[in-house]
Short mmCIF file of C-alpha atoms and ligand atoms in Angstrom, two decimals:
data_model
loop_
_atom_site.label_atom_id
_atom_site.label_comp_id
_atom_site.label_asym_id
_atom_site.label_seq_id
_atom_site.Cartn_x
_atom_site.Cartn_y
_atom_site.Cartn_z
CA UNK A 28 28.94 76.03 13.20
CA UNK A 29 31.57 79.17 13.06
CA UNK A 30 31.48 80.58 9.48
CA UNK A 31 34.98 80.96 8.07
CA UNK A 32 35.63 82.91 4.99
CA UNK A 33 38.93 84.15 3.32
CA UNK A 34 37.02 87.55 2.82
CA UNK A 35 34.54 89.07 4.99
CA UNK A 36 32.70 92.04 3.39
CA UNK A 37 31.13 94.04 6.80
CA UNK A 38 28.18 96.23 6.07
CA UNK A 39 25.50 94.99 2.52
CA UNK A 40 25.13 98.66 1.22
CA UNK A 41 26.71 100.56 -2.23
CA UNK A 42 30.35 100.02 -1.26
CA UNK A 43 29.73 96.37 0.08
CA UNK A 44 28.09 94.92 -2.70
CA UNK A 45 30.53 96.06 -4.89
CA UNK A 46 33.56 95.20 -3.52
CA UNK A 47 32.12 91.98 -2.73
CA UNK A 48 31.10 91.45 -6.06
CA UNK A 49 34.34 92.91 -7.41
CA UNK A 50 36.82 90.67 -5.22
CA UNK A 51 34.42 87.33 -6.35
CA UNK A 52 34.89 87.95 -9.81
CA UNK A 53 38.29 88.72 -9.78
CA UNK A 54 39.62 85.94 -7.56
CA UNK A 55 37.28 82.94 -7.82
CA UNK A 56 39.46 80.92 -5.62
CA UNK A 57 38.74 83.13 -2.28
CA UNK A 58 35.24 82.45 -0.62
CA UNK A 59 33.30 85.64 0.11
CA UNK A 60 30.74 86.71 2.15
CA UNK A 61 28.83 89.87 3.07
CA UNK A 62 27.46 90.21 6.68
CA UNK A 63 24.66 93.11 6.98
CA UNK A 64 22.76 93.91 10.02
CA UNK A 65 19.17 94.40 7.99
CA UNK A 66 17.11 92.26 6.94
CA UNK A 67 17.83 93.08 3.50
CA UNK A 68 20.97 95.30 2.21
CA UNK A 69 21.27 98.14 -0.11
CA UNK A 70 18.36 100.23 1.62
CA UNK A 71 20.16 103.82 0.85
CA UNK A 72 20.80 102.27 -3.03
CA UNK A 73 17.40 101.88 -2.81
CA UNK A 74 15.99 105.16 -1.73
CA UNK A 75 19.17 107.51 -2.81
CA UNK A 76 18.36 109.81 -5.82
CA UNK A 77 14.25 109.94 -4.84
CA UNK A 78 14.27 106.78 -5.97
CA UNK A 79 15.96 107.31 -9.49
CA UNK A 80 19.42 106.25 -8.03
CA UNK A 81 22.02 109.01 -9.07
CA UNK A 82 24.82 106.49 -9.80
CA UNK A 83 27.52 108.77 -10.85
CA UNK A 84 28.39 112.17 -12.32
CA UNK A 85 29.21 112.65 -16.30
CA UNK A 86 32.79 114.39 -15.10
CA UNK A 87 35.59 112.79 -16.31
CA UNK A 88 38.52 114.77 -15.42
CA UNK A 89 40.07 113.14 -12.14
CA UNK A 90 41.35 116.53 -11.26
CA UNK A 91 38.04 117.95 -11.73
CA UNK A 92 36.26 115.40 -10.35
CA UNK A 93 38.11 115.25 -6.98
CA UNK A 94 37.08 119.09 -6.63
CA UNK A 95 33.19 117.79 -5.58
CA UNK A 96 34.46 116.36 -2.16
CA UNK A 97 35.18 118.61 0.52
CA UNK A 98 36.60 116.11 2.64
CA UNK A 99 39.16 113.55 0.33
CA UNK A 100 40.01 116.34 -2.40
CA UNK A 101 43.11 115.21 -2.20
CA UNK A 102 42.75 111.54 -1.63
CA UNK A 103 40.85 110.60 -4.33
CA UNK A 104 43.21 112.06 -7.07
CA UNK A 105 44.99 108.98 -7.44
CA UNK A 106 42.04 106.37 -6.43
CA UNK A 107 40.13 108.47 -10.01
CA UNK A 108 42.99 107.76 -12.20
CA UNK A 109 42.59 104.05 -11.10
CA UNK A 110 38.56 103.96 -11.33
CA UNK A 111 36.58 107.13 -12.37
CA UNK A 112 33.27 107.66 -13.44
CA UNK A 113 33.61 106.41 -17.04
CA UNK A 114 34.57 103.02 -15.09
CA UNK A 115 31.33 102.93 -13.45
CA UNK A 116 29.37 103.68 -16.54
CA UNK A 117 31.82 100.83 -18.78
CA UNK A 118 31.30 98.62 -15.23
CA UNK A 119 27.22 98.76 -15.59
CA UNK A 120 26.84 98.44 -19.21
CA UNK A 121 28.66 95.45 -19.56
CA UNK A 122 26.19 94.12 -16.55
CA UNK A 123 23.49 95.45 -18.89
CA UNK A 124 22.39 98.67 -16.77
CA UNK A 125 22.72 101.26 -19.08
CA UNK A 126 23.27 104.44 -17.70
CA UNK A 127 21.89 107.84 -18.96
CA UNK A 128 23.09 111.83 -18.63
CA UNK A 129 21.21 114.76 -17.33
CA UNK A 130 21.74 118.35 -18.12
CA UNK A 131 23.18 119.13 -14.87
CA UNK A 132 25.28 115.75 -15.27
CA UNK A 133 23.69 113.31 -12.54
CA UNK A 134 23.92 110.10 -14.17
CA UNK A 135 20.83 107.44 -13.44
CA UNK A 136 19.86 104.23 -14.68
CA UNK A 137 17.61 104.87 -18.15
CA UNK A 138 15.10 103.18 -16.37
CA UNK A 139 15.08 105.51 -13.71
CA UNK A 140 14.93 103.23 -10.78
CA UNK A 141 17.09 102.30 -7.96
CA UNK A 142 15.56 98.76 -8.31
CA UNK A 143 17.68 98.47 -10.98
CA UNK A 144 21.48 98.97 -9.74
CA UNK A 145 19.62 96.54 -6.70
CA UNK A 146 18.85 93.63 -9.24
CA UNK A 147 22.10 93.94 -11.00
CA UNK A 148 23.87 93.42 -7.54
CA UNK A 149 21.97 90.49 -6.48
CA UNK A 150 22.26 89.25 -9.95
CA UNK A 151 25.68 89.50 -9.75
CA UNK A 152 26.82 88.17 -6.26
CA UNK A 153 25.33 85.08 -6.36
CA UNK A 154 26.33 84.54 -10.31
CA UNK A 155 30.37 84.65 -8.62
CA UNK A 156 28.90 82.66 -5.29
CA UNK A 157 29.15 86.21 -2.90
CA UNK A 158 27.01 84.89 0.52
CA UNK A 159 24.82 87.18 1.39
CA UNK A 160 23.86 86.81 5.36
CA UNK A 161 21.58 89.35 6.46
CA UNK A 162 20.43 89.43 10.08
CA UNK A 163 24.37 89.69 11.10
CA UNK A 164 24.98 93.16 12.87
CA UNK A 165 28.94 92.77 13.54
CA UNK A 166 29.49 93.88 17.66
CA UNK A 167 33.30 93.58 17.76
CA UNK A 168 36.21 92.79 15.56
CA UNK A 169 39.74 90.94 16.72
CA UNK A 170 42.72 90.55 14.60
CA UNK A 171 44.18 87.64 16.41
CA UNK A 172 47.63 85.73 14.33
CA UNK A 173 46.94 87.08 10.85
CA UNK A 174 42.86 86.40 10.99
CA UNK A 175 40.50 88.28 12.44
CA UNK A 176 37.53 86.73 14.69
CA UNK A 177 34.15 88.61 14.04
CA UNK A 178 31.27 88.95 16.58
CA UNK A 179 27.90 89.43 15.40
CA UNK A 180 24.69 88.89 16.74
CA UNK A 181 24.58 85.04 15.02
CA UNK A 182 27.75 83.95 16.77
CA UNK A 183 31.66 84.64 15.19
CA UNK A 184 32.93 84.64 11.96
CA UNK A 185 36.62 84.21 11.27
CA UNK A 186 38.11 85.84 8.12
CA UNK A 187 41.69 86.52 6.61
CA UNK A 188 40.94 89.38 5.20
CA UNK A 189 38.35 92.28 6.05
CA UNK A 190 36.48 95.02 4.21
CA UNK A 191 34.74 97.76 6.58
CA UNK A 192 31.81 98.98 4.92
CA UNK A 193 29.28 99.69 7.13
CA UNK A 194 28.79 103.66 6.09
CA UNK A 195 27.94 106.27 8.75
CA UNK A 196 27.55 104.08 12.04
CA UNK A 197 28.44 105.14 15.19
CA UNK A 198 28.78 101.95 16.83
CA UNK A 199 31.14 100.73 14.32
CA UNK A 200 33.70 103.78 14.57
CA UNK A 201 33.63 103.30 18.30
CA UNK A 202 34.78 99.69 17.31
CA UNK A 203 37.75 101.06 15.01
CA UNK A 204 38.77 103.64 17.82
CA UNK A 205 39.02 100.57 20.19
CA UNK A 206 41.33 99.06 17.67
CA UNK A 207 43.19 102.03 17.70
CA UNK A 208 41.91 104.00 14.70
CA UNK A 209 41.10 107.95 15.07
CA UNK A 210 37.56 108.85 14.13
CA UNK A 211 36.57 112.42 12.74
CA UNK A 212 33.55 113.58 14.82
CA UNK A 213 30.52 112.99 12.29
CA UNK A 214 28.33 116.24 11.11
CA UNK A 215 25.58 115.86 8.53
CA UNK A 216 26.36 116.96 5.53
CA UNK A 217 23.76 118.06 2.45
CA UNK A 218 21.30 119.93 3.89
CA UNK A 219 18.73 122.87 3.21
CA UNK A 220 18.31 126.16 5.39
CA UNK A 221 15.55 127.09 7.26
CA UNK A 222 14.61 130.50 6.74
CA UNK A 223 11.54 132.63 7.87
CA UNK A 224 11.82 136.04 5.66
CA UNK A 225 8.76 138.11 4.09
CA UNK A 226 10.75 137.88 0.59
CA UNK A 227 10.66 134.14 0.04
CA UNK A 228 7.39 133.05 2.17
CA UNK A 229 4.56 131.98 0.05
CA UNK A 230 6.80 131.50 -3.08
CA UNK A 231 7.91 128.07 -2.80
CA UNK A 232 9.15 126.64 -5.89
CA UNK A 233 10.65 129.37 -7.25
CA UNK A 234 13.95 129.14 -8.70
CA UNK A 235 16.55 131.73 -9.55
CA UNK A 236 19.08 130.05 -11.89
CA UNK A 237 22.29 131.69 -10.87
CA UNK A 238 23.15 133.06 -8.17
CA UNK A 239 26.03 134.04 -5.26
CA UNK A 240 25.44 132.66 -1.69
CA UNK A 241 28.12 133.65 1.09
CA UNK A 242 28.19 133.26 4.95
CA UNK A 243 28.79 136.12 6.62
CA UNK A 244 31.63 136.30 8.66
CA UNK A 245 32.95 133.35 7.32
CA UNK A 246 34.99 132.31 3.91
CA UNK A 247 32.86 129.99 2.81
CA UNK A 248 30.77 131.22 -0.48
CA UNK A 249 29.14 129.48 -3.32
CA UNK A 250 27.07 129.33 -6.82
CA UNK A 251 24.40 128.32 -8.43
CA UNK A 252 21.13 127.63 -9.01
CA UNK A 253 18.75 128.96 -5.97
CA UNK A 254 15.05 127.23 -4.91
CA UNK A 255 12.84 128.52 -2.69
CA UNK A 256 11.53 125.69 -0.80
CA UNK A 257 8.24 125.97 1.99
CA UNK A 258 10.31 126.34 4.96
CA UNK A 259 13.91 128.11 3.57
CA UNK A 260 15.82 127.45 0.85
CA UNK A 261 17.39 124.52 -1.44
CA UNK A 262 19.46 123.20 -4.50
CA UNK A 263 22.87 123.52 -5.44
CA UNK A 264 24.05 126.98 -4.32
CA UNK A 265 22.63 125.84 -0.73
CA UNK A 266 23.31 122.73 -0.42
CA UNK A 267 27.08 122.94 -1.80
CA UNK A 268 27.11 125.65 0.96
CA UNK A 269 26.10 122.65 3.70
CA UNK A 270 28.64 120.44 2.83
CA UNK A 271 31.35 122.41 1.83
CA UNK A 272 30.60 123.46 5.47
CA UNK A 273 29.75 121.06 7.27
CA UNK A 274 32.01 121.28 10.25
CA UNK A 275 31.67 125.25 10.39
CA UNK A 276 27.89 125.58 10.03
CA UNK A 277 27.45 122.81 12.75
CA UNK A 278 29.81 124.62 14.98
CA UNK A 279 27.55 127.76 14.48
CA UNK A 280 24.27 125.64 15.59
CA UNK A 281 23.19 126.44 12.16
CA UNK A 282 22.32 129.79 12.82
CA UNK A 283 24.07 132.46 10.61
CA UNK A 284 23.66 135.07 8.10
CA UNK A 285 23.81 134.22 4.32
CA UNK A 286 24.11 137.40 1.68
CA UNK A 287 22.79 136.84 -1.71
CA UNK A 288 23.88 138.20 -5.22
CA UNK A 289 20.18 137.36 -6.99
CA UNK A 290 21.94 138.65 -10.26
CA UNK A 291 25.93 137.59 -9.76
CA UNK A 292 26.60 141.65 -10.97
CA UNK A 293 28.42 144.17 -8.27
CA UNK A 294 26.41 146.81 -7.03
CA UNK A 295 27.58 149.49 -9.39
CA UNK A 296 26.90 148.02 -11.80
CA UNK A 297 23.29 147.20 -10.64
CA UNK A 298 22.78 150.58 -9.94
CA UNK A 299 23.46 151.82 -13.23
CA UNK A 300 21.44 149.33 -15.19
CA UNK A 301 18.65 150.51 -12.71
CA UNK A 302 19.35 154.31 -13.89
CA UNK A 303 19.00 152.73 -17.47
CA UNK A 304 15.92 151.28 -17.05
CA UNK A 305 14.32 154.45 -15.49
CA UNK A 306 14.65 155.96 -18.49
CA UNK A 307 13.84 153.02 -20.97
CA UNK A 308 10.91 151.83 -19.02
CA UNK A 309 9.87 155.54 -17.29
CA UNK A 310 5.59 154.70 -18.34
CA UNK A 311 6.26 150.76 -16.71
CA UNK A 312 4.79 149.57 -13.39
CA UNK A 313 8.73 148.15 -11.78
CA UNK A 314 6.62 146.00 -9.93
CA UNK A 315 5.29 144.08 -13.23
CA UNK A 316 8.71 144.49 -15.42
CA UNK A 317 10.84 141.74 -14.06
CA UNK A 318 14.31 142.39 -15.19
CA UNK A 319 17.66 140.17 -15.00
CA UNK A 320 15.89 137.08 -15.75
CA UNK A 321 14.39 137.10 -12.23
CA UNK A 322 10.84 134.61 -11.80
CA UNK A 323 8.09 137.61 -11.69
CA UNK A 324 7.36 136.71 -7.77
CA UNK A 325 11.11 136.90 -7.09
CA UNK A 326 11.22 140.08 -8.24
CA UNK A 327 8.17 141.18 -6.47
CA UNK A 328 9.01 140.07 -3.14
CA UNK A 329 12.09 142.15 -3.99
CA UNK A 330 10.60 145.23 -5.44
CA UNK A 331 8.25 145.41 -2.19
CA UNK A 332 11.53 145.00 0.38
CA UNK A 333 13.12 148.34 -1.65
CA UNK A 334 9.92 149.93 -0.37
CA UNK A 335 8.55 150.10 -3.55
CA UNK A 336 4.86 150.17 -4.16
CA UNK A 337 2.47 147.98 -6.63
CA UNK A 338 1.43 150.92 -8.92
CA UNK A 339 4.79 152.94 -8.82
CA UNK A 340 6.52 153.64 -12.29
CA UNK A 341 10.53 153.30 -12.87
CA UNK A 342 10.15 157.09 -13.73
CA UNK A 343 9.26 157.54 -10.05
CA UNK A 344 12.01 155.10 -8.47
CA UNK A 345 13.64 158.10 -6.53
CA UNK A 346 17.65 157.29 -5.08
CA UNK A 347 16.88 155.64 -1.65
CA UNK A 348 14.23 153.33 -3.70
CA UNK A 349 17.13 152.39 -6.35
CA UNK A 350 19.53 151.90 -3.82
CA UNK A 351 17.57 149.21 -1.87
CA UNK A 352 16.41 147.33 -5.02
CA UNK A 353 20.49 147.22 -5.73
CA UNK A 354 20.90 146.23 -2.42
CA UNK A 355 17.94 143.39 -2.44
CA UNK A 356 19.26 142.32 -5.99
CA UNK A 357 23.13 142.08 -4.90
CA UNK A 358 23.51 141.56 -1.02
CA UNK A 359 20.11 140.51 0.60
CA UNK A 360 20.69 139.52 3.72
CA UNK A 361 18.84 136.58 5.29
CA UNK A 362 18.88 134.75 8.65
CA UNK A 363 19.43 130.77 8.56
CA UNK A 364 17.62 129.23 11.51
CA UNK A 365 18.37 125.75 11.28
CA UNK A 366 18.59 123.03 8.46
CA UNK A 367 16.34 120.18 6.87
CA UNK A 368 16.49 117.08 5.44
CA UNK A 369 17.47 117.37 1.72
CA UNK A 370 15.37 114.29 0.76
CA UNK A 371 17.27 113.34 -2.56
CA UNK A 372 20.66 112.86 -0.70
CA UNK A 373 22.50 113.06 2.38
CA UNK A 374 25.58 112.10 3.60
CA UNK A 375 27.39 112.00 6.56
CA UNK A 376 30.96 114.15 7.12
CA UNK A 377 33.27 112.66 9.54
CA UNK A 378 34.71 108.93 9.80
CA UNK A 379 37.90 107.14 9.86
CA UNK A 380 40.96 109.89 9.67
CA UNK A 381 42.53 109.75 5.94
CA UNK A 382 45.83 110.11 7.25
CA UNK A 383 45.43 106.28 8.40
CA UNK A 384 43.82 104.93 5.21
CA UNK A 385 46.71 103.69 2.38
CA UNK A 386 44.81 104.89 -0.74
CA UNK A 387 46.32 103.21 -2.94
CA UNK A 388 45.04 100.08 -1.74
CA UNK A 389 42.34 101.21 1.03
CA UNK A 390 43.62 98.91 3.28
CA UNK A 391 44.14 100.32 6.76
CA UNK A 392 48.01 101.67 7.93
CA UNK A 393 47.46 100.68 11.48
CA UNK A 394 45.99 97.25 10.82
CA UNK A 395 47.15 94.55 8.12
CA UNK A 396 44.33 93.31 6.10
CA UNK A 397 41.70 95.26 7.01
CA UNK A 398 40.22 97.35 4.00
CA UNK A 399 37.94 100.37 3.77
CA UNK A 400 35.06 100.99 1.43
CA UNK A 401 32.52 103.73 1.42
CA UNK A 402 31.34 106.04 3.32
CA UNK A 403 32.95 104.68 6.56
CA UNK A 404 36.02 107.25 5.66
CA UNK A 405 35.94 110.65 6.36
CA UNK A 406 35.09 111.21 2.71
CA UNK A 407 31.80 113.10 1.45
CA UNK A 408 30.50 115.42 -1.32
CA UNK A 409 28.21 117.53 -2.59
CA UNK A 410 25.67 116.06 -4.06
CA UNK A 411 24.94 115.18 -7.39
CA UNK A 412 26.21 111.56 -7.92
CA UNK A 413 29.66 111.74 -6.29
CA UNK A 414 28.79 109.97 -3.07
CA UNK A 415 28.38 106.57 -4.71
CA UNK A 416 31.47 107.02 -7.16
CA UNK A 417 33.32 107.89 -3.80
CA UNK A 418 31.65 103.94 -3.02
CA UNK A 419 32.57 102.46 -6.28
CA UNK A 420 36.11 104.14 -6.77
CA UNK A 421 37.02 102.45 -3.34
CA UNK A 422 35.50 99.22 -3.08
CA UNK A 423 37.03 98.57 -6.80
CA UNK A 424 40.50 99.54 -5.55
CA UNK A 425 40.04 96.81 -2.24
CA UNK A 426 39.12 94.38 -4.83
CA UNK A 427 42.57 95.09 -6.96
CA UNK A 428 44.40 94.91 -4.13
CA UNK A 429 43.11 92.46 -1.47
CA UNK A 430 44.63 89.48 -2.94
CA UNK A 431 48.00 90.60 -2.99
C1 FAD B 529 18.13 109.56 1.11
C2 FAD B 529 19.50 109.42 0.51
C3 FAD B 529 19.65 109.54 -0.84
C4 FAD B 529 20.92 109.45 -1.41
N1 FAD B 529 21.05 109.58 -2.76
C5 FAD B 529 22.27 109.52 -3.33
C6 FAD B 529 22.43 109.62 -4.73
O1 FAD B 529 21.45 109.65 -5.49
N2 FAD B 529 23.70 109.62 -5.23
C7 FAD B 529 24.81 109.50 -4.43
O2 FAD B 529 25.92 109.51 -4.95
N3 FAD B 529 24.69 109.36 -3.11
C8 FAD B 529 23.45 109.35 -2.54
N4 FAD B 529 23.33 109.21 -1.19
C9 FAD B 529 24.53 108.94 -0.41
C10 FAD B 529 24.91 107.45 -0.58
O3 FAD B 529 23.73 106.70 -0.35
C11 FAD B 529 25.99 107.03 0.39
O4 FAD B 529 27.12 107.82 0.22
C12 FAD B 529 26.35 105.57 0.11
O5 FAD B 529 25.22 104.75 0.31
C13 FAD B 529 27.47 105.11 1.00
O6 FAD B 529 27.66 103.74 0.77
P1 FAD B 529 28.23 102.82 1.91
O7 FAD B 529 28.19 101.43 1.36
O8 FAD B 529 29.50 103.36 2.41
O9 FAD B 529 27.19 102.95 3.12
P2 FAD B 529 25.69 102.48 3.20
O10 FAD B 529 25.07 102.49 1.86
O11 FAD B 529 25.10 103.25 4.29
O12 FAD B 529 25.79 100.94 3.64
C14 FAD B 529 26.27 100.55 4.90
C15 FAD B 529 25.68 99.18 5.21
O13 FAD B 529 26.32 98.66 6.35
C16 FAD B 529 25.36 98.07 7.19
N5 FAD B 529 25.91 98.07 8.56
C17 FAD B 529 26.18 99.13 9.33
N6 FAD B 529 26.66 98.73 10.51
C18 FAD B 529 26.70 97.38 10.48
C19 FAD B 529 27.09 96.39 11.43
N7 FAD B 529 27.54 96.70 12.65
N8 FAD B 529 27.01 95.08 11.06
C20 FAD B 529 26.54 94.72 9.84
N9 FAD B 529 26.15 95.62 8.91
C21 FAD B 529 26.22 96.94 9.24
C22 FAD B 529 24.14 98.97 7.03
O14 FAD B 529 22.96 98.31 7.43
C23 FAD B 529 24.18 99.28 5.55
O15 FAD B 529 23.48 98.32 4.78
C24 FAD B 529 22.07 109.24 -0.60
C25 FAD B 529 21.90 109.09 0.77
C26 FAD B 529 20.64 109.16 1.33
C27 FAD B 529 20.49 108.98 2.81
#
């Protein structure tokens, strides 16, 4: 028998569940089912945050917030002052997840696990009757008078009203393009450079706390905290660098040059606290006196690039020697070979066009009735929690609005 719903939720992940959930509770009347193609849903809930689930981000400025998202800056202004982050937390707590803070602001369930935010969503779709039907991978979608007639793999499924959330696939923006809708060629986005350089090899782990990353010949720049990973390097300053870009660094085949400011001071400046500490420190080994807060191998690796020997003193540190510790502490130059997986998160950049998604309902300009959720728009951002409140913020907003 044909399934017929008034709402059909398309794609069981972060942005599917909730709308679903969302649009139950608020309109009892409508029936509402999920189709996902998995055998179960919510497999990037599940695995997102290494397992911890970073549900949201303690910012609560919309105008701040929107500043995380290098593609829907703009977009998301109003969509925040509808639902922000405090929403989600308020949203979860009265579910009974309570939510917790980090020090860098990634929020998480206090139980710190994704299985969490999962119970709480299969608690809560089938306490407002949401049908879940898993096995359903949706192959075409026809709005035909005022309803649309859904293919899957288990035979059609006619709905009123649709909400695309299916995330980053492919097949599925090929689908919207057919209907007329103009795709953004996906990139990955969130991702750590490979680098193969004498001054970071054999330190993994390290971490310098602050520091200046910019790509040569380019605009793009950032700051942050710095790891040294096994195979290149990692955490915020880097991996604000991938997103923010994306499009660029993919265009460039990810090979480029980064220049890094180890100490966020201008050369000068450098130079002269190096002239100070010649004099303070004359009887010191350099190699064994880390200064500016540098981790002792950081410094090392540095010391020995400035052609600087183990037993030398600072009294010894003659001009050419000062000049290329300056140099290595203010504009090191390294070679990005490729990228990596960032394992925590990562996010694809691309999706439908914004210019063709009304955000003040999400519903699509080009096709009454049909809604979008998630990461299916060509919305992303750096990491840290603001991926699923990008999820939330819209699926909340379809739920407001779809019954209208
Ligand atoms: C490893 C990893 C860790 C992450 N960690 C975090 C984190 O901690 N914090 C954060 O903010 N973000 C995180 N992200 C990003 C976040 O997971 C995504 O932004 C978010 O899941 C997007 O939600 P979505 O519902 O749009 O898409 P998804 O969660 O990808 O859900 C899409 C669903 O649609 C289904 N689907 C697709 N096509 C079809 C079809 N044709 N028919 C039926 N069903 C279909 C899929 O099977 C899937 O279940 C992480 C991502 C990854 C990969």
């Amino acid at each position: 028998m044909q399934v017929q719903k008034d709402i059909i939720v398309i794609g069981g992940g972060a942005a599917g569940f909730f709308a679903a959930i969302n649009i139950a509770e608020k309109h009892p009347e409508l029936s509402v089912a999920i189709l996902e193609r998995g055998k179960e849903g919510l497999q990037k809930v599940k695995i997102s945050g290494g397992g911890r689930c970073n549900v949201t981000h303690a910012e609560f400025i919309p105008s701040e917030l929107v500043q995380n998202y290098p593609r829907g800056e703009k977009e998301l202004l109003g969509p925040f002052h509808t639902f922000m982050t405090g929403d989600t937390i308020a949203w979860f707590e009265e579910r009974g997840v309570e939510l917790k803070i980090e020090e860098d602001g990634r929020m998480f369930p206090v139980s710190n696990s994704s299985q969490t935010i999962i119970d709480c969503f299969l608690f809560e779709a089938k306490k407002h009757k949401v049908e879940v039907l898993y096995n359903y991978s949706v192959k075409s979608i026809k709005p035909v008078d005022n309803r649309f007639t859904v293919t899957t793999s288990q035979g059609d499924v006619e709905a009123k009203k649709i909400v695309l959330a299916t995330g980053s696939n492919p097949k599925v923006w090929n689908l919207l393009e057919d209907l007329g809708h103009s795709i953004i060629p996906p990139v990955p986005s969130l991702f750590t450079f490979d680098i193969k350089d004498k001054r970071i090899k054999d330190i993994p782990g390290v971490v310098a706390q602050n520091v200046e990353v910019k790509v040569l010949d380019t605009d793009l720049f950032s700051e942050g905290p710095l790891l040294i990973t096994h195979v290149g390097m990692s955490a915020p300053a880097i991996l604000k660098l991938s997103a923010y870009g994306a499009v660029e660094l993919a265009k460039l085949n990810y090979n480029f040059k980064i220049e890094i400011n180890f100490i966020k001071q201008d050369f000068e400046d450098c130079i002269d606290q190096l002239k100070d500490l010649k004099q303070d420190l004359a009887k010191k080994q350099i190699f064994g006196t880390a200064q500016f807060d540098l981790p002792k191998r950081l410094w090392r690796k540095l010391v020995v690039a400035s052609h600087i020997s183990e037993n030398e003193r600072w009294a010894d540190l003659n001009k050419e020697q000062l000049n290329a510790l300056a140099m290595q502490l203010t504009q090191a130059v390294f070679q990005v070979t490729g990228k990596s997986t960032f394992k925590e998160e990562f996010v694809t950049a691309g999706g439908v066009d914004l210019k063709e998604v009304n955000f003040k309902t999400f519903e699509s300009k080009l096709i009454p009735n049909l809604f979008f959720a998630g990461e299916v728009i060509n919305v992303d951002a750096v990491t840290g929690g603001f991926n699923f409140q990008n999820a939330w913020t819209g699926a909340y907003i379809v739920s407001q609005s779809i019954a209208e």
